[in-house]
Amino acid sequence: MAMRKAATLIEMIFVIVIISLLASGSFKAMQAILVREYKAKQLTNLSLESQIVVNQISNYLRQRIVYSTIGYNPNDESFEYIGNLIDSKPVLEWIGRTNDLYLNKIYSGFFDMATKTGTKIASYGIIGADIDTGTTALIFAGSFDRSQSDSASINSSFGWHESNRDDTFDISISDQNISIDNPTPKFLYEKYFLVDSAYAIARGEDIDQNAPCITNLGLKSQDTNSTLLLFSNYRPWKGETFCADKQGTSQVGNVSVLMQNVDGFNFSEVDYTIRIILDINKTIRGAHPVHFSKMKVVF
């Protein structure tokens, strides 16, 4: 029987077509596997990062003056105590205690009411040389350590956004005594907190993106709106507000990036516990976006 010497041109073309189809299918399958792997990796990384962020926020909020916590809208300068919010506000603000001074036993947080002379009271153990009274204020703990205003009005307690600061007091310290200088308190309480900064958390979409403290971060313009930011080192009782506030006349302080790809930041309070929700959304090329929410409850 005679042997065939070679394949015909048609047979070769047919084989090449089959190999091309198989290669194309294999490439698409491999591409799909790589995209799924990349998406799974991004989901894991974003989930871990968002958990770290909500834990960080929680650590800050645990040192808050409870009644000072507000929701704020920079567009119209309106604010409300977080427990009374009717409409959602984009910015969360609060005044923080000087916990490092307390843990280092620089002050005790208690007065000896028997030593009261006018607005001068002994607070034994206080180390005045370690306290900057130019930036530090005093707030009475009040009932249940919540520092609720004697007037029960958030609009006249802490100086938020150029309002009154009737319950946040300038002090001077001599020996073991604290003098409450301004304003004059209506009542004196045995327990007090020292505070030296307010804090704010907001997304880039809700602040002044042209503020120097924001432009100095070097964020890409397309990423700024979905960047979650932490503001600190400002004192509302001195007429100050955070450095990227759209309102006010004294924008000061520091800012740091908490996380990017944050499409939503929501907060609420129930029975003096705060619920924080982050809505994370990241576009993945060649696949559906990574989208999930992370929640944290702060006591």
C-alpha positions as a printed NumPy array, in Angstrom:
array([[  0.   ,   0.   ,   0.   ],
       [  1.409,   3.404,  -0.973],
       [  2.096,   5.971,   1.817],
       [  0.944,   9.581,   1.696],
       [  3.898,  11.918,   1.352],
       [  2.4  ,  15.047,   3.001],
       [ -0.763,  16.735,   4.241],
       [ -2.738,  18.794,   1.83 ],
       [ -3.014,  22.55 ,   2.176],
       [ -6.664,  22.259,   3.272],
       [ -5.748,  19.799,   6.011],
       [ -3.031,  22.11 ,   7.315],
       [ -5.387,  25.078,   7.363],
       [ -7.983,  22.988,   9.21 ],
       [ -5.444,  21.982,  11.866],
       [ -4.268,  25.573,  12.296],
       [ -7.85 ,  26.779,  12.765],
       [ -8.496,  24.126,  15.432],
       [ -5.285,  25.015,  17.285],
       [ -6.191,  28.735,  17.156],
       [ -9.651,  28.07 ,  18.579],
       [ -8.219,  25.957,  21.393],
       [ -5.579,  28.606,  22.172],
       [ -8.187,  31.365,  22.193],
       [-10.422,  29.406,  24.564],
       [ -7.502,  28.608,  26.852],
       [ -6.445,  32.274,  26.934],
       [ -9.944,  33.447,  27.884],
       [-10.199,  30.777,  30.562],
       [ -6.8  ,  31.744,  31.968],
       [ -7.738,  35.425,  31.87 ],
       [-10.96 ,  34.71 ,  33.777],
       [ -9.01 ,  32.764,  36.404],
       [ -6.495,  35.592,  36.835],
       [ -9.263,  38.204,  37.121],
       [-11.087,  36.118,  39.759],
       [ -7.845,  35.646,  41.668],
       [ -7.073,  39.376,  41.554],
       [-10.604,  40.284,  42.652],
       [-10.442,  37.829,  45.565],
       [ -7.103,  39.316,  46.617],
       [ -8.491,  42.871,  46.446],
       [-11.547,  41.845,  48.462],
       [ -9.33 ,  40.326,  51.156],
       [ -7.041,  43.368,  51.272],
       [ -9.918,  45.868,  51.359],
       [-11.746,  43.873,  54.027],
       [ -8.629,  43.821,  56.219],
       [ -7.918,  47.51 ,  55.607],
       [-11.491,  48.558,  56.386],
       [-11.453,  46.498,  59.601],
       [ -8.275,  48.278,  60.698],
       [ -9.891,  51.643,  59.9  ],
       [-13.105,  51.034,  61.869],
       [-10.999,  49.77 ,  64.796],
       [ -8.9  ,  52.937,  64.612],
       [-12.028,  55.105,  64.573],
       [-13.383,  53.119,  67.509],
       [-10.216,  53.747,  69.535],
       [-10.543,  57.5  ,  69.   ],
       [-14.255,  57.547,  69.8  ],
       [-13.811,  55.638,  73.06 ],
       [-12.024,  58.723,  74.418],
       [-14.785,  61.118,  73.337],
       [-16.687,  63.541,  75.498],
       [-19.987,  61.754,  74.952],
       [-22.315,  64.753,  74.735],
       [-19.892,  66.643,  72.47 ],
       [-20.373,  64.175,  69.583],
       [-22.187,  65.808,  66.669],
       [-23.178,  65.361,  63.067],
       [-22.211,  68.377,  60.958],
       [-23.088,  69.63 ,  57.474],
       [-20.403,  71.967,  56.047],
       [-22.741,  73.16 ,  53.294],
       [-25.047,  75.034,  55.65 ],
       [-23.028,  74.903,  58.923],
       [-25.836,  73.036,  60.691],
       [-25.017,  70.545,  63.43 ],
       [-26.852,  68.389,  65.955],
       [-25.998,  66.065,  68.802],
       [-25.598,  62.639,  67.229],
       [-28.38 ,  61.18 ,  69.375],
       [-30.848,  63.758,  68.05 ],
       [-30.078,  63.497,  64.336],
       [-33.185,  63.613,  62.168],
       [-31.392,  63.855,  58.824],
       [-28.018,  62.292,  58.138],
       [-24.968,  64.567,  58.287],
       [-21.77 ,  63.905,  56.319],
       [-19.229,  64.876,  59.006],
       [-18.781,  63.259,  62.432],
       [-17.151,  65.461,  65.088],
       [-16.318,  65.088,  68.759],
       [-14.019,  66.43 ,  71.479],
       [-11.479,  63.96 ,  72.821],
       [-10.15 ,  63.542,  76.351],
       [ -6.412,  63.86 ,  77.056],
       [ -6.217,  60.174,  77.847],
       [ -2.416,  60.051,  77.665],
       [ -2.13 ,  62.592,  80.495],
       [ -4.608,  60.639,  82.584],
       [ -2.886,  57.273,  82.011],
       [  0.478,  58.84 ,  82.878],
       [ -1.062,  60.121,  86.144],
       [ -0.54 ,  63.771,  85.258],
       [ -3.999,  64.491,  86.654],
       [ -6.561,  62.487,  88.623],
       [ -9.808,  63.851,  87.176],
       [-11.258,  64.593,  90.634],
       [-11.664,  67.705,  92.766],
       [-11.695,  67.934,  96.539],
       [-14.903,  69.938,  96.826],
       [-14.156,  70.783, 100.466],
       [-11.315,  73.038,  99.274],
       [-13.477,  75.127,  96.922],
       [-12.792,  78.84 ,  97.047],
       [-14.862,  80.551,  94.368],
       [-13.817,  78.75 ,  91.188],
       [-10.48 ,  77.55 ,  92.588],
       [-10.443,  73.911,  93.7  ],
       [ -7.764,  71.43 ,  94.744],
       [ -7.122,  68.451,  92.485],
       [ -4.497,  66.434,  94.296],
       [ -1.742,  64.818,  92.284],
       [ -2.017,  67.15 ,  89.297],
       [  1.325,  68.051,  87.656],
       [  0.726,  71.489,  86.221],
       [  4.117,  71.724,  84.52 ],
       [  3.121,  68.875,  82.163],
       [ -0.171,  70.462,  81.084],
       [ -0.323,  73.173,  78.417],
       [ -3.139,  75.348,  79.685],
       [ -2.955,  77.398,  76.485],
       [ -4.439,  74.495,  74.512],
       [ -6.131,  72.468,  77.261],
       [ -9.655,  73.031,  78.567],
       [-11.756,  71.484,  81.321],
       [-15.177,  69.849,  80.924],
       [-17.102,  68.491,  83.898],
       [-18.037,  64.815,  83.69 ],
       [-21.598,  65.406,  84.903],
       [-24.106,  62.571,  85.225],
       [-22.924,  59.157,  84.01 ],
       [-19.669,  60.754,  82.732],
       [-21.485,  62.036,  79.617],
       [-20.685,  65.738,  80.17 ],
       [-24.204,  66.732,  79.258],
       [-24.647,  70.482,  79.267],
       [-26.281,  72.191,  82.231],
       [-28.447,  73.959,  79.668],
       [-28.979,  70.675,  77.757],
       [-28.146,  72.49 ,  74.519],
       [-25.38 ,  71.355,  72.193],
       [-25.521,  74.812,  70.609],
       [-24.067,  76.531,  73.671],
       [-21.788,  73.951,  75.274],
       [-18.545,  73.405,  73.373],
       [-18.14 ,  76.223,  70.843],
       [-18.939,  74.113,  67.781],
       [-18.784,  76.228,  64.627],
       [-18.593,  79.583,  66.365],
       [-21.397,  78.847,  68.83 ],
       [-21.152,  79.479,  72.604],
       [-18.839,  77.388,  74.801],
       [-20.617,  77.72 ,  78.172],
       [-19.509,  74.266,  79.416],
       [-15.898,  74.223,  78.185],
       [-13.611,  76.105,  80.54 ],
       [-10.2  ,  77.74 ,  80.304],
       [ -8.074,  76.91 ,  83.319],
       [ -4.899,  77.874,  85.142],
       [ -2.984,  75.598,  87.505],
       [ -0.943,  76.484,  90.564],
       [  0.46 ,  73.903,  92.948],
       [ -2.353,  71.369,  93.423],
       [ -5.129,  73.792,  92.518],
       [ -7.112,  74.391,  89.335],
       [ -8.706,  77.776,  88.748],
       [-11.616,  77.842,  86.287],
       [-11.065,  81.127,  84.505],
       [-13.523,  81.459,  81.626],
       [-16.469,  81.229,  81.353],
       [-17.794,  81.196,  84.9  ],
       [-19.399,  77.773,  85.568],
       [-22.986,  77.609,  86.783],
       [-22.235,  74.478,  88.787],
       [-19.103,  72.7  ,  90.005],
       [-18.807,  68.909,  89.906],
       [-16.387,  66.559,  91.619],
       [-15.246,  64.755,  88.441],
       [-13.805,  66.43 ,  85.363],
       [-12.04 ,  65.732,  82.069],
       [ -9.216,  67.639,  80.437],
       [ -9.433,  68.051,  76.636],
       [ -6.982,  69.45 ,  74.106],
       [ -8.393,  68.652,  70.641],
       [-11.496,  68.063,  68.617],
       [-11.687,  65.436,  65.868],
       [-13.642,  65.129,  62.629],
       [-14.129,  62.329,  60.105],
       [-15.385,  63.102,  56.598],
       [-15.116,  61.983,  52.991],
       [-13.323,  64.212,  50.506],
       [-16.614,  64.837,  48.728],
       [-17.918,  66.769,  51.739],
       [-15.013,  69.116,  52.537],
       [-13.088,  71.967,  50.921],
       [-10.773,  70.121,  48.539],
       [ -8.838,  73.3  ,  47.781],
       [ -7.767,  73.784,  51.389],
       [ -3.94 ,  73.69 ,  51.713],
       [ -4.061,  70.763,  54.147],
       [ -5.856,  68.696,  51.473],
       [ -3.776,  69.693,  48.462],
       [ -0.631,  68.907,  50.47 ],
       [ -1.754,  65.284,  50.731],
       [ -1.021,  64.817,  47.023],
       [ -4.199,  62.845,  46.314],
       [ -5.243,  62.239,  42.721],
       [ -8.226,  64.436,  41.875],
       [-10.326,  61.439,  40.812],
       [ -9.679,  59.732,  44.177],
       [-10.326,  62.624,  46.554],
       [-14.125,  62.309,  46.728],
       [-13.959,  58.704,  47.961],
       [-11.114,  59.246,  50.437],
       [-12.012,  59.052,  54.142],
       [-10.127,  61.653,  56.194],
       [ -9.403,  62.205,  59.888],
       [ -8.991,  65.797,  61.133],
       [ -7.466,  66.706,  64.498],
       [ -5.634,  69.359,  66.516],
       [ -8.275,  72.085,  66.479],
       [-10.262,  73.571,  69.344],
       [-13.865,  74.7  ,  68.81 ],
       [-13.947,  76.369,  72.226],
       [-11.348,  78.798,  70.812],
       [-13.396,  79.511,  67.681],
       [-11.453,  77.034,  65.526],
       [-12.725,  74.443,  63.064],
       [-11.016,  71.671,  61.099],
       [ -8.608,  72.672,  58.34 ],
       [-10.84 ,  71.765,  55.365],
       [-14.167,  73.066,  56.651],
       [-16.13 ,  74.957,  54.008],
       [-17.334,  77.36 ,  56.713],
       [-15.755,  79.314,  59.558],
       [-12.97 ,  81.887,  59.834],
       [-10.267,  79.866,  61.608],
       [ -9.559,  76.564,  59.822],
       [ -6.576,  74.913,  61.514],
       [ -5.159,  71.56 ,  62.524],
       [ -3.951,  68.366,  60.896],
       [ -5.416,  65.822,  58.492],
       [ -4.547,  62.217,  57.653],
       [ -5.931,  59.66 ,  55.216],
       [ -7.874,  56.828,  56.817],
       [ -8.837,  54.929,  53.659],
       [ -9.589,  55.311,  49.97 ],
       [-12.403,  53.742,  47.89 ],
       [-14.994,  54.744,  50.518],
       [-18.274,  55.437,  48.717],
       [-20.277,  56.019,  51.887],
       [-19.703,  57.002,  55.526],
       [-22.68 ,  56.819,  57.876],
       [-23.085,  57.051,  61.637],
       [-25.861,  57.019,  64.217],
       [-26.319,  56.678,  67.974],
       [-28.632,  54.443,  69.975],
       [-28.521,  54.434,  73.804],
       [-25.151,  56.224,  73.796],
       [-23.51 ,  53.67 ,  71.509],
       [-22.323,  54.818,  68.09 ],
       [-22.712,  52.712,  64.961],
       [-20.206,  53.402,  62.178],
       [-20.798,  52.051,  58.641],
       [-18.302,  52.254,  55.774],
       [-19.432,  51.507,  52.225],
       [-16.424,  50.257,  50.222],
       [-16.423,  50.198,  46.416],
       [-13.424,  49.583,  44.15 ],
       [-13.517,  49.183,  40.361],
       [-11.758,  46.076,  39.024],
       [-10.809,  46.16 ,  35.344],
       [-12.426,  43.278,  33.477],
       [-14.71 ,  42.328,  36.385],
       [-17.562,  43.6  ,  38.52 ],
       [-16.493,  46.081,  41.244],
       [-15.603,  44.919,  44.739],
       [-18.419,  46.272,  46.888],
       [-19.167,  45.59 ,  50.566],
       [-19.966,  47.351,  53.856],
       [-18.143,  47.295,  57.178],
       [-19.842,  48.159,  60.498],
       [-18.52 ,  48.851,  63.97 ],
       [-20.352,  49.597,  67.221],
       [-18.567,  51.88 ,  69.7  ],
       [-19.589,  52.052,  73.348]])
